[in-house]
Amino acid sequence: MLAKDISTGLDIGTAKVCAVIVERGEQDVPRVIGVGTSPSRGMRKGIVVDLDKTVRAVVDAVEQAEQMAGVEVDSMYVGIAGDHIRSFNSRGVIAVSRPDREITERDVGRVVDAAKAVAIPMDREILHVLPQEFVVDGQDGIQVALGMTGVRLEVEVHIITAASSAAQNVIKSVERAGFGVEELVLQPLGISSAVLDSDERELGVGLVDIGEGTTDVAIFRDGCIRHSSVLALGGGNVTNDIAIGLRTPLSKAEEIKISYAQALATEPAARGSIQVQGLGGRKDRSVSEAQLGTIVEARMEELLALACREIAKTDYADLLGTGIVLTGGTALMDGIVELAERIFALPVKVGIPCHIGGLEENVRDPRYAAGTGLALYGLDGGVQAKRNGKGHRSAVGRLRRWAGAFF
Ligand SMILES: Nc1ncnc2c1ncn2[C@@H]1O[C@H](COP(=O)(O)OP(=O)(O)OP(=O)(O)O)[C@@H](O)[C@H]1O
Ligand SMILES: [Mg+2]
């Protein structure tokens, strides 16, 4: 099989590292062939804080996926998030070079380069330069300028940057694990490949991924990503609030959240009670579900309201024709769709990877949207970033991988 017919996505999250291997199936329908996950303890809010732990989790997740798939992979499409991510729009203009005025691939490259020529602080690097639309001799709204005729070519691009140190540490974690990074991909861009269909991208949709440490917000409209931002809040904050509010250890708070938390605290009177372990050897106590409901709802409301405010700040707030798609583990919380519909005042659904063949069952979960989407993004050739010649490529052999696992 040709190497380009297999692609691996790697989602290094705050709660878990997830690797997904997909292959190009019949009639170009992608098939999931391997999935691996490992608890992640070396990340905080999308940032690597413990390289060794992150490396181990990467090795573990990828090896599981390789075993399931029965293939070995060398390099992967790796997601990046964190509140160090920034994005802005920029424009580039050039004169078309050929005497017959036909726009060539070189012209498209030049105009994108011109749009990219903006001052970026020394400690940041460009992740993606995403063309939004081309303008040929004043005619706007052009998606593909290649082959058209004109004198003046302009482009509107969405530029996404990351803190260099954060990006380098993600790359280092993967390389120390013995793999190459095909491309660092903004997390929502990867997720969109797994959960959004072309109608949603076209008519407008807000994508909100609520993980453990971060909440990624992105807007897609007219086929492109139009806005992206990352909030340093996630399901971990809910767990923390439960631990403090009910005075119980974090591990117990997490269990309580998974078993009982409701984003919408309805009918408190009809609720039962929960046995809660005390802190530092204190006695167990009984706490009403209503008390838990108040804690959870307050934080979930804050989190979703912040995501809503991010969207409201843009020019696209009224253009989300299809509503909001929620992904990430926190999207599994009971009542989140209802609460989000109330806050966004838009239809909301939970995004689950689907319309893929193979071991699809293993990724039917909003937590796997990122890993699966990154792999699918890679299968498409990572077009977006290749177009602008960016990409962190490195061929790292299997031997380094072993070395990485031990040092
Ligand atoms: N049934 C559930 N109800 C509520 N929360 C849940 C449920 N299942 C998982 N979670 C929460 O989802 C979060 C993990 O989600 P996910 O796996 O998407 O995070 P991550 O990608 O590792 O983190 P991040 O994207 O923030 O770096 C945890 O906070 C976990 O408690
Ligand atoms: Mg995540």
Short mmCIF file of C-alpha atoms and ligand atoms in Angstrom, two decimals:
data_model
loop_
_atom_site.label_atom_id
_atom_site.label_comp_id
_atom_site.label_asym_id
_atom_site.label_seq_id
_atom_site.Cartn_x
_atom_site.Cartn_y
_atom_site.Cartn_z
CA MET A 1 0.00 0.00 0.00
CA LEU A 2 1.23 3.49 -0.78
CA ALA A 3 2.25 5.50 2.25
CA LYS A 4 -0.12 8.33 1.34
CA ASP A 5 -3.05 5.93 1.58
CA ILE A 6 -2.55 5.70 5.34
CA SER A 7 -2.61 8.62 7.70
CA THR A 8 -2.20 8.90 11.46
CA GLY A 9 -3.74 11.58 13.67
CA LEU A 10 -2.33 12.30 17.11
CA ASP A 11 -4.33 14.29 19.67
CA ILE A 12 -2.21 15.16 22.69
CA GLY A 13 -4.88 16.27 25.15
CA THR A 14 -4.84 17.28 28.80
CA ALA A 15 -6.73 14.11 29.81
CA LYS A 16 -5.61 11.60 27.21
CA VAL A 17 -3.37 11.06 24.21
CA CYS A 18 -5.25 9.51 21.31
CA ALA A 19 -3.83 8.08 18.08
CA VAL A 20 -6.05 7.10 15.16
CA ILE A 21 -4.85 5.42 11.95
CA VAL A 22 -7.05 5.65 8.87
CA GLU A 23 -6.63 4.26 5.38
CA ARG A 24 -8.19 5.18 2.08
CA GLY A 25 -10.90 2.62 1.49
CA GLU A 26 -12.91 1.72 -1.58
CA GLN A 27 -14.43 4.66 -3.47
CA ASP A 28 -12.27 6.96 -1.39
CA VAL A 29 -14.29 6.36 1.80
CA PRO A 30 -11.81 6.48 4.68
CA ARG A 31 -11.61 3.49 7.00
CA VAL A 32 -10.45 3.54 10.61
CA ILE A 33 -7.92 0.72 11.07
CA GLY A 34 -6.33 1.49 14.43
CA VAL A 35 -7.13 3.44 17.60
CA GLY A 36 -5.04 3.84 20.75
CA THR A 37 -5.44 5.96 23.87
CA SER A 38 -3.35 6.53 26.92
CA PRO A 39 -3.97 8.74 29.96
CA SER A 40 -2.03 11.95 29.58
CA ARG A 41 -0.37 13.34 32.68
CA GLY A 42 2.20 15.62 31.16
CA MET A 43 -0.09 18.31 29.74
CA ARG A 44 -1.79 21.27 31.33
CA LYS A 45 -4.31 23.32 29.38
CA GLY A 46 -2.90 22.19 26.04
CA ILE A 47 0.73 22.87 27.03
CA VAL A 48 3.42 20.23 27.62
CA VAL A 49 4.49 20.51 31.25
CA ASP A 50 6.18 17.13 31.61
CA LEU A 51 8.00 15.92 28.51
CA ASP A 52 8.79 12.41 29.77
CA LYS A 53 5.19 11.62 30.72
CA THR A 54 3.91 13.02 27.45
CA VAL A 55 6.47 10.98 25.45
CA ARG A 56 5.42 7.79 27.22
CA ALA A 57 1.74 8.45 26.59
CA VAL A 58 2.45 9.13 22.90
CA VAL A 59 4.45 5.87 22.53
CA ASP A 60 1.71 3.98 24.33
CA ALA A 61 -1.20 5.38 22.30
CA VAL A 62 0.54 5.00 18.93
CA GLU A 63 1.70 1.45 19.67
CA GLN A 64 -1.84 0.42 20.59
CA ALA A 65 -3.15 1.90 17.36
CA GLU A 66 -0.35 0.21 15.37
CA GLN A 67 -1.13 -3.12 16.93
CA MET A 68 -4.79 -2.84 16.12
CA ALA A 69 -4.03 -1.77 12.56
CA GLY A 70 -1.21 -4.25 11.98
CA VAL A 71 0.94 -1.51 10.43
CA GLU A 72 3.84 0.60 11.61
CA VAL A 73 3.66 4.34 11.22
CA ASP A 74 6.54 6.80 11.06
CA SER A 75 4.97 10.20 11.05
CA MET A 76 1.68 11.82 11.95
CA TYR A 77 -0.59 14.86 11.89
CA VAL A 78 -0.44 16.32 15.37
CA GLY A 79 -3.06 18.63 16.90
CA ILE A 80 -2.17 21.76 18.83
CA ALA A 81 -4.38 23.87 21.10
CA GLY A 82 -3.90 26.07 24.17
CA ASP A 83 -4.69 29.70 24.90
CA HIS A 84 -1.38 30.75 23.29
CA ILE A 85 -3.03 30.29 19.88
CA ARG A 86 -3.86 33.55 18.08
CA SER A 87 -5.47 34.22 14.75
CA PHE A 88 -5.99 37.25 12.52
CA ASN A 89 -6.85 38.09 8.93
CA SER A 90 -4.48 39.57 6.39
CA ARG A 91 -4.46 40.52 2.69
CA GLY A 92 -1.92 40.11 -0.07
CA VAL A 93 -1.78 41.70 -3.54
CA ILE A 94 0.41 40.87 -6.58
CA ALA A 95 0.54 41.52 -10.31
CA VAL A 96 -0.06 38.35 -12.33
CA SER A 97 3.28 37.38 -13.91
CA ARG A 98 2.51 35.61 -17.20
CA PRO A 99 2.24 37.75 -20.34
CA ASP A 100 -1.07 36.04 -21.24
CA ARG A 101 -2.34 36.91 -17.68
CA GLU A 102 -3.26 33.36 -16.76
CA ILE A 103 -2.92 32.83 -13.00
CA THR A 104 -0.37 30.09 -12.29
CA GLU A 105 0.37 28.05 -9.19
CA ARG A 106 3.40 30.32 -8.70
CA ASP A 107 1.16 33.41 -8.63
CA VAL A 108 -1.10 31.78 -6.04
CA GLY A 109 1.98 30.94 -3.95
CA ARG A 110 3.30 34.51 -4.32
CA VAL A 111 0.06 36.19 -3.30
CA VAL A 112 -0.28 33.95 -0.25
CA ASP A 113 3.35 34.75 0.62
CA ALA A 114 2.56 38.45 0.29
CA ALA A 115 -0.37 38.05 2.71
CA LYS A 116 1.94 36.19 5.08
CA ALA A 117 4.48 39.01 5.12
CA VAL A 118 3.24 40.56 8.35
CA ALA A 119 5.28 41.20 11.47
CA ILE A 120 4.99 38.21 13.80
CA PRO A 121 6.58 38.51 17.25
CA MET A 122 9.87 36.61 17.61
CA ASP A 123 8.40 34.16 20.09
CA ARG A 124 5.54 33.08 17.81
CA GLU A 125 5.33 30.99 14.70
CA ILE A 126 2.80 30.62 11.93
CA LEU A 127 0.80 27.38 12.04
CA HIS A 128 -1.53 27.94 9.11
CA VAL A 129 -2.14 30.50 6.41
CA LEU A 130 -5.64 29.66 5.20
CA PRO A 131 -6.81 31.40 2.04
CA GLN A 132 -10.41 32.57 2.51
CA GLU A 133 -11.08 34.05 -0.89
CA PHE A 134 -9.27 35.40 -3.92
CA VAL A 135 -10.04 38.64 -5.70
CA VAL A 136 -9.14 38.86 -9.42
CA ASP A 137 -9.20 42.38 -10.88
CA GLY A 138 -11.69 43.49 -8.24
CA GLN A 139 -13.98 40.47 -8.64
CA ASP A 140 -14.28 38.95 -5.17
CA GLY A 141 -15.60 35.68 -3.76
CA ILE A 142 -13.31 33.46 -5.87
CA GLN A 143 -12.42 30.16 -4.21
CA VAL A 144 -9.98 28.81 -6.84
CA ALA A 145 -7.98 31.44 -8.71
CA LEU A 146 -5.66 28.99 -10.49
CA GLY A 147 -6.18 29.07 -14.26
CA MET A 148 -8.26 32.27 -14.24
CA THR A 149 -7.19 35.33 -16.18
CA GLY A 150 -6.46 38.71 -14.63
CA VAL A 151 -3.92 41.41 -14.00
CA ARG A 152 -4.21 41.93 -10.29
CA LEU A 153 -4.55 39.03 -7.85
CA GLU A 154 -5.50 39.56 -4.22
CA VAL A 155 -6.10 37.11 -1.42
CA GLU A 156 -7.72 37.31 2.00
CA VAL A 157 -6.09 34.87 4.43
CA HIS A 158 -6.73 33.70 7.99
CA ILE A 159 -3.37 33.36 9.77
CA ILE A 160 -3.06 31.19 12.86
CA THR A 161 0.00 31.49 15.08
CA ALA A 162 1.22 29.61 18.13
CA ALA A 163 3.79 30.36 20.82
CA SER A 164 7.03 28.86 19.42
CA SER A 165 7.98 27.19 22.68
CA ALA A 166 4.58 25.48 23.00
CA ALA A 167 4.74 24.27 19.38
CA GLN A 168 8.33 23.08 19.74
CA ASN A 169 7.51 21.12 22.89
CA VAL A 170 4.66 19.31 21.14
CA ILE A 171 7.01 18.45 18.25
CA LYS A 172 9.69 17.35 20.72
CA SER A 173 7.25 15.02 22.50
CA VAL A 174 6.42 13.30 19.24
CA GLU A 175 10.02 13.15 18.01
CA ARG A 176 11.31 11.82 21.32
CA ALA A 177 8.67 9.12 21.02
CA GLY A 178 10.43 8.27 17.75
CA PHE A 179 7.95 9.63 15.21
CA GLY A 180 7.99 12.45 12.74
CA VAL A 181 5.52 15.33 12.71
CA GLU A 182 3.98 15.63 9.24
CA GLU A 183 2.25 18.80 10.23
CA LEU A 184 1.15 20.63 13.36
CA VAL A 185 -2.57 21.22 12.91
CA LEU A 186 -4.83 23.59 14.79
CA GLN A 187 -7.11 21.26 16.75
CA PRO A 188 -10.51 22.56 15.46
CA LEU A 189 -9.28 22.27 11.88
CA GLY A 190 -8.61 18.58 12.52
CA ILE A 191 -11.87 18.06 14.42
CA SER A 192 -13.87 19.65 11.60
CA SER A 193 -12.67 16.91 9.21
CA ALA A 194 -14.36 14.29 11.39
CA VAL A 195 -17.63 15.91 12.45
CA LEU A 196 -18.67 18.62 9.99
CA ASP A 197 -20.20 17.97 6.60
CA SER A 198 -19.88 20.28 3.63
CA ASP A 199 -23.33 21.85 4.21
CA GLU A 200 -22.40 22.85 7.73
CA ARG A 201 -19.11 24.41 6.60
CA GLU A 202 -20.91 26.21 3.81
CA LEU A 203 -23.98 27.52 5.71
CA GLY A 204 -22.10 28.36 8.88
CA VAL A 205 -21.43 26.45 12.08
CA GLY A 206 -19.73 27.06 15.41
CA LEU A 207 -17.50 24.22 16.61
CA VAL A 208 -16.91 24.08 20.36
CA ASP A 209 -14.60 21.35 21.68
CA ILE A 210 -14.72 21.13 25.47
CA GLY A 211 -11.93 18.91 26.71
CA GLU A 212 -10.35 18.62 30.14
CA GLY A 213 -8.20 21.75 30.15
CA THR A 214 -9.18 23.78 27.10
CA THR A 215 -12.21 24.78 25.09
CA ASP A 216 -11.52 25.36 21.41
CA VAL A 217 -13.96 27.60 19.55
CA ALA A 218 -14.03 27.85 15.76
CA ILE A 219 -16.38 29.22 13.14
CA PHE A 220 -16.77 27.77 9.66
CA ARG A 221 -18.68 29.56 6.93
CA ASP A 222 -18.62 29.50 3.11
CA GLY A 223 -16.46 26.40 3.22
CA CYS A 224 -13.57 27.84 5.30
CA ILE A 225 -12.55 28.35 8.89
CA ARG A 226 -13.28 32.01 9.65
CA HIS A 227 -12.37 32.36 13.27
CA SER A 228 -10.59 30.32 15.92
CA SER A 229 -9.77 30.88 19.56
CA VAL A 230 -8.93 28.78 22.58
CA LEU A 231 -10.18 29.27 26.16
CA ALA A 232 -8.16 27.95 29.08
CA LEU A 233 -11.20 26.31 30.67
CA GLY A 234 -12.64 22.81 30.37
CA GLY A 235 -14.17 19.84 32.15
CA GLY A 236 -11.28 19.90 34.64
CA ASN A 237 -12.69 23.13 36.07
CA VAL A 238 -16.00 21.38 36.74
CA THR A 239 -14.14 18.59 38.56
CA ASN A 240 -12.20 21.16 40.59
CA ASP A 241 -15.38 22.97 41.58
CA ILE A 242 -16.96 19.69 42.69
CA ALA A 243 -13.86 18.82 44.74
CA ILE A 244 -13.89 22.20 46.47
CA GLY A 245 -17.68 22.54 46.76
CA LEU A 246 -18.25 19.06 48.15
CA ARG A 247 -14.88 18.90 49.95
CA THR A 248 -13.81 15.62 48.37
CA PRO A 249 -10.58 14.42 46.65
CA LEU A 250 -10.18 15.24 42.93
CA SER A 251 -10.33 11.58 41.89
CA LYS A 252 -13.69 11.20 43.71
CA ALA A 253 -14.94 14.47 42.25
CA GLU A 254 -14.16 13.13 38.76
CA GLU A 255 -16.13 9.93 39.49
CA ILE A 256 -19.06 11.93 40.84
CA LYS A 257 -18.99 14.17 37.76
CA ILE A 258 -19.03 11.23 35.32
CA SER A 259 -21.80 9.39 37.22
CA TYR A 260 -24.13 12.19 38.33
CA ALA A 261 -23.29 15.57 36.79
CA GLN A 262 -26.05 17.29 34.83
CA ALA A 263 -25.31 20.49 32.95
CA LEU A 264 -28.87 21.59 33.65
CA ALA A 265 -29.94 21.23 37.27
CA THR A 266 -33.63 20.39 36.82
CA GLU A 267 -36.23 19.65 39.50
CA PRO A 268 -33.89 19.76 42.48
CA ALA A 269 -36.65 18.63 44.84
CA ALA A 270 -37.00 15.30 43.07
CA ARG A 271 -33.34 14.44 43.51
CA GLY A 272 -31.64 11.83 45.66
CA SER A 273 -28.37 12.05 47.55
CA ILE A 274 -24.76 11.02 46.90
CA GLN A 275 -22.27 9.53 49.31
CA VAL A 276 -19.14 11.72 49.23
CA GLN A 277 -15.71 10.76 50.57
CA GLY A 278 -14.29 13.34 52.99
CA LEU A 279 -10.88 14.99 52.60
CA GLY A 280 -7.82 14.02 54.69
CA GLY A 281 -9.47 11.08 56.46
CA ARG A 282 -12.63 12.99 57.37
CA LYS A 283 -15.83 11.01 57.48
CA ASP A 284 -17.93 10.34 54.39
CA ARG A 285 -20.92 12.62 54.03
CA SER A 286 -24.17 12.53 52.19
CA VAL A 287 -24.71 15.39 49.75
CA SER A 288 -27.89 16.17 47.85
CA GLU A 289 -27.85 15.92 44.07
CA ALA A 290 -29.33 19.40 44.03
CA GLN A 291 -26.15 20.75 45.67
CA LEU A 292 -24.04 19.02 43.01
CA GLY A 293 -26.38 20.32 40.31
CA THR A 294 -25.89 23.93 41.40
CA ILE A 295 -22.09 23.63 41.32
CA VAL A 296 -22.01 21.93 37.91
CA GLU A 297 -24.57 24.15 36.24
CA ALA A 298 -22.85 27.36 37.38
CA ARG A 299 -19.53 26.31 35.85
CA MET A 300 -21.01 24.85 32.68
CA GLU A 301 -23.03 27.99 32.18
CA GLU A 302 -19.92 30.14 32.56
CA LEU A 303 -17.95 27.95 30.18
CA LEU A 304 -20.58 27.96 27.46
CA ALA A 305 -21.27 31.68 27.93
CA LEU A 306 -17.56 32.41 27.38
CA ALA A 307 -17.58 30.30 24.21
CA CYS A 308 -20.73 32.15 23.10
CA ARG A 309 -19.05 35.49 23.78
CA GLU A 310 -16.07 34.44 21.61
CA ILE A 311 -18.49 33.85 18.74
CA ALA A 312 -20.43 37.05 19.44
CA LYS A 313 -17.18 39.06 19.13
CA THR A 314 -16.83 38.05 15.47
CA ASP A 315 -18.72 39.19 12.38
CA TYR A 316 -20.20 35.71 12.03
CA ALA A 317 -22.45 35.53 15.08
CA ASP A 318 -25.59 35.92 13.00
CA LEU A 319 -24.36 33.75 10.15
CA LEU A 320 -24.27 30.35 11.82
CA GLY A 321 -26.97 28.82 9.66
CA THR A 322 -26.62 25.32 11.07
CA GLY A 323 -25.95 26.13 14.73
CA ILE A 324 -23.37 24.72 17.11
CA VAL A 325 -21.54 21.37 17.20
CA LEU A 326 -20.05 20.28 20.54
CA THR A 327 -17.15 17.80 20.80
CA GLY A 328 -14.63 16.75 23.46
CA GLY A 329 -15.28 14.62 26.54
CA THR A 330 -17.34 17.27 28.34
CA ALA A 331 -19.89 17.06 25.49
CA LEU A 332 -20.85 13.70 27.04
CA MET A 333 -22.35 15.42 30.09
CA ASP A 334 -26.10 14.95 30.44
CA GLY A 335 -28.10 18.05 29.63
CA ILE A 336 -25.27 19.89 27.85
CA VAL A 337 -27.19 20.18 24.58
CA GLU A 338 -30.20 21.75 26.32
CA LEU A 339 -28.05 24.20 28.31
CA ALA A 340 -26.02 25.14 25.22
CA GLU A 341 -29.19 25.72 23.17
CA ARG A 342 -30.41 28.08 25.84
CA ILE A 343 -27.10 30.00 25.94
CA PHE A 344 -26.31 30.15 22.21
CA ALA A 345 -29.99 30.46 21.20
CA LEU A 346 -29.14 28.14 18.29
CA PRO A 347 -29.67 24.44 17.52
CA VAL A 348 -26.92 22.36 19.17
CA LYS A 349 -25.75 18.80 18.56
CA VAL A 350 -22.92 16.61 19.80
CA GLY A 351 -20.41 15.86 17.02
CA ILE A 352 -19.38 12.25 16.69
CA PRO A 353 -17.05 10.93 13.97
CA CYS A 354 -19.22 9.13 11.43
CA HIS A 355 -19.49 8.25 7.74
CA ILE A 356 -16.19 6.42 7.92
CA GLY A 357 -15.81 2.71 7.50
CA GLY A 358 -13.61 0.13 9.18
CA LEU A 359 -13.49 0.16 12.98
CA GLU A 360 -15.82 3.16 13.11
CA GLU A 361 -17.42 1.90 16.32
CA ASN A 362 -14.14 2.50 18.17
CA VAL A 363 -14.22 6.24 17.46
CA ARG A 364 -17.95 6.92 17.85
CA ASP A 365 -17.41 9.29 20.74
CA PRO A 366 -16.93 13.09 20.87
CA ARG A 367 -13.61 12.47 22.65
CA TYR A 368 -12.21 10.84 19.50
CA ALA A 369 -13.27 13.65 17.17
CA ALA A 370 -9.83 15.28 17.32
CA GLY A 371 -7.68 12.15 16.77
CA THR A 372 -9.94 10.89 13.98
CA GLY A 373 -10.25 14.31 12.36
CA LEU A 374 -6.49 14.86 12.38
CA ALA A 375 -5.99 11.52 10.62
CA LEU A 376 -8.67 12.40 8.04
CA TYR A 377 -7.13 15.84 7.54
CA GLY A 378 -3.86 14.03 6.78
CA LEU A 379 -5.54 11.66 4.35
CA ASP A 380 -6.72 14.71 2.42
CA GLY A 381 -3.07 15.62 2.14
CA GLY A 382 -3.06 18.34 4.77
CA VAL A 383 -3.81 20.59 1.80
CA GLN A 384 -4.27 23.77 3.75
CA ALA A 385 -0.78 23.99 5.10
CA LYS A 386 0.95 22.44 2.09
CA ARG A 387 -0.47 25.22 -0.02
CA ASN A 388 1.55 27.68 1.96
CA GLY A 389 4.62 25.53 2.17
CA LYS A 390 4.52 25.18 5.93
CA GLY A 391 4.88 21.93 7.75
CA HIS A 392 7.20 20.39 10.22
CA ARG A 393 8.53 17.35 8.47
CA SER A 394 11.05 15.00 9.85
CA ALA A 395 11.83 11.42 9.07
CA VAL A 396 12.66 9.69 12.30
CA GLY A 397 13.51 6.00 12.30
CA ARG A 398 12.18 3.32 14.56
CA LEU A 399 15.48 3.23 16.43
CA ARG A 400 15.07 6.74 17.73
CA ARG A 401 11.68 5.76 18.96
CA TRP A 402 13.15 3.15 21.22
CA ALA A 403 15.78 5.56 22.40
CA GLY A 404 13.03 8.10 23.11
CA ALA A 405 11.10 5.66 25.19
CA PHE A 406 14.00 5.10 27.51
CA PHE A 407 15.58 8.52 27.92
N1 LIG B 1 -19.78 11.31 30.85
C1 LIG B 1 -19.10 12.43 31.07
N2 LIG B 1 -19.71 13.48 31.66
C2 LIG B 1 -19.04 14.61 31.90
N3 LIG B 1 -17.75 14.81 31.60
C3 LIG B 1 -17.09 13.80 31.01
C4 LIG B 1 -17.72 12.55 30.72
N4 LIG B 1 -16.81 11.75 30.14
C5 LIG B 1 -15.65 12.46 30.08
N5 LIG B 1 -15.81 13.67 30.61
C6 LIG B 1 -14.79 14.74 30.77
O1 LIG B 1 -14.21 15.02 29.54
C7 LIG B 1 -12.89 15.56 29.75
C8 LIG B 1 -11.93 14.86 28.83
O2 LIG B 1 -12.27 15.19 27.53
P1 LIG B 1 -11.25 15.02 26.33
O3 LIG B 1 -10.80 13.60 26.26
O4 LIG B 1 -11.90 15.60 25.14
O5 LIG B 1 -10.07 15.93 26.86
P2 LIG B 1 -8.62 16.19 26.24
O6 LIG B 1 -8.73 16.25 24.76
O7 LIG B 1 -7.67 15.19 26.78
O8 LIG B 1 -8.28 17.59 26.88
P3 LIG B 1 -8.01 19.03 26.19
O9 LIG B 1 -8.67 19.01 24.85
O10 LIG B 1 -8.62 20.00 27.12
O11 LIG B 1 -6.54 19.17 26.15
C9 LIG B 1 -12.56 15.31 31.22
O12 LIG B 1 -12.69 16.53 31.92
C10 LIG B 1 -13.63 14.32 31.64
O13 LIG B 1 -13.95 14.46 32.98
MG MG B 2 -8.97 17.71 23.36
#
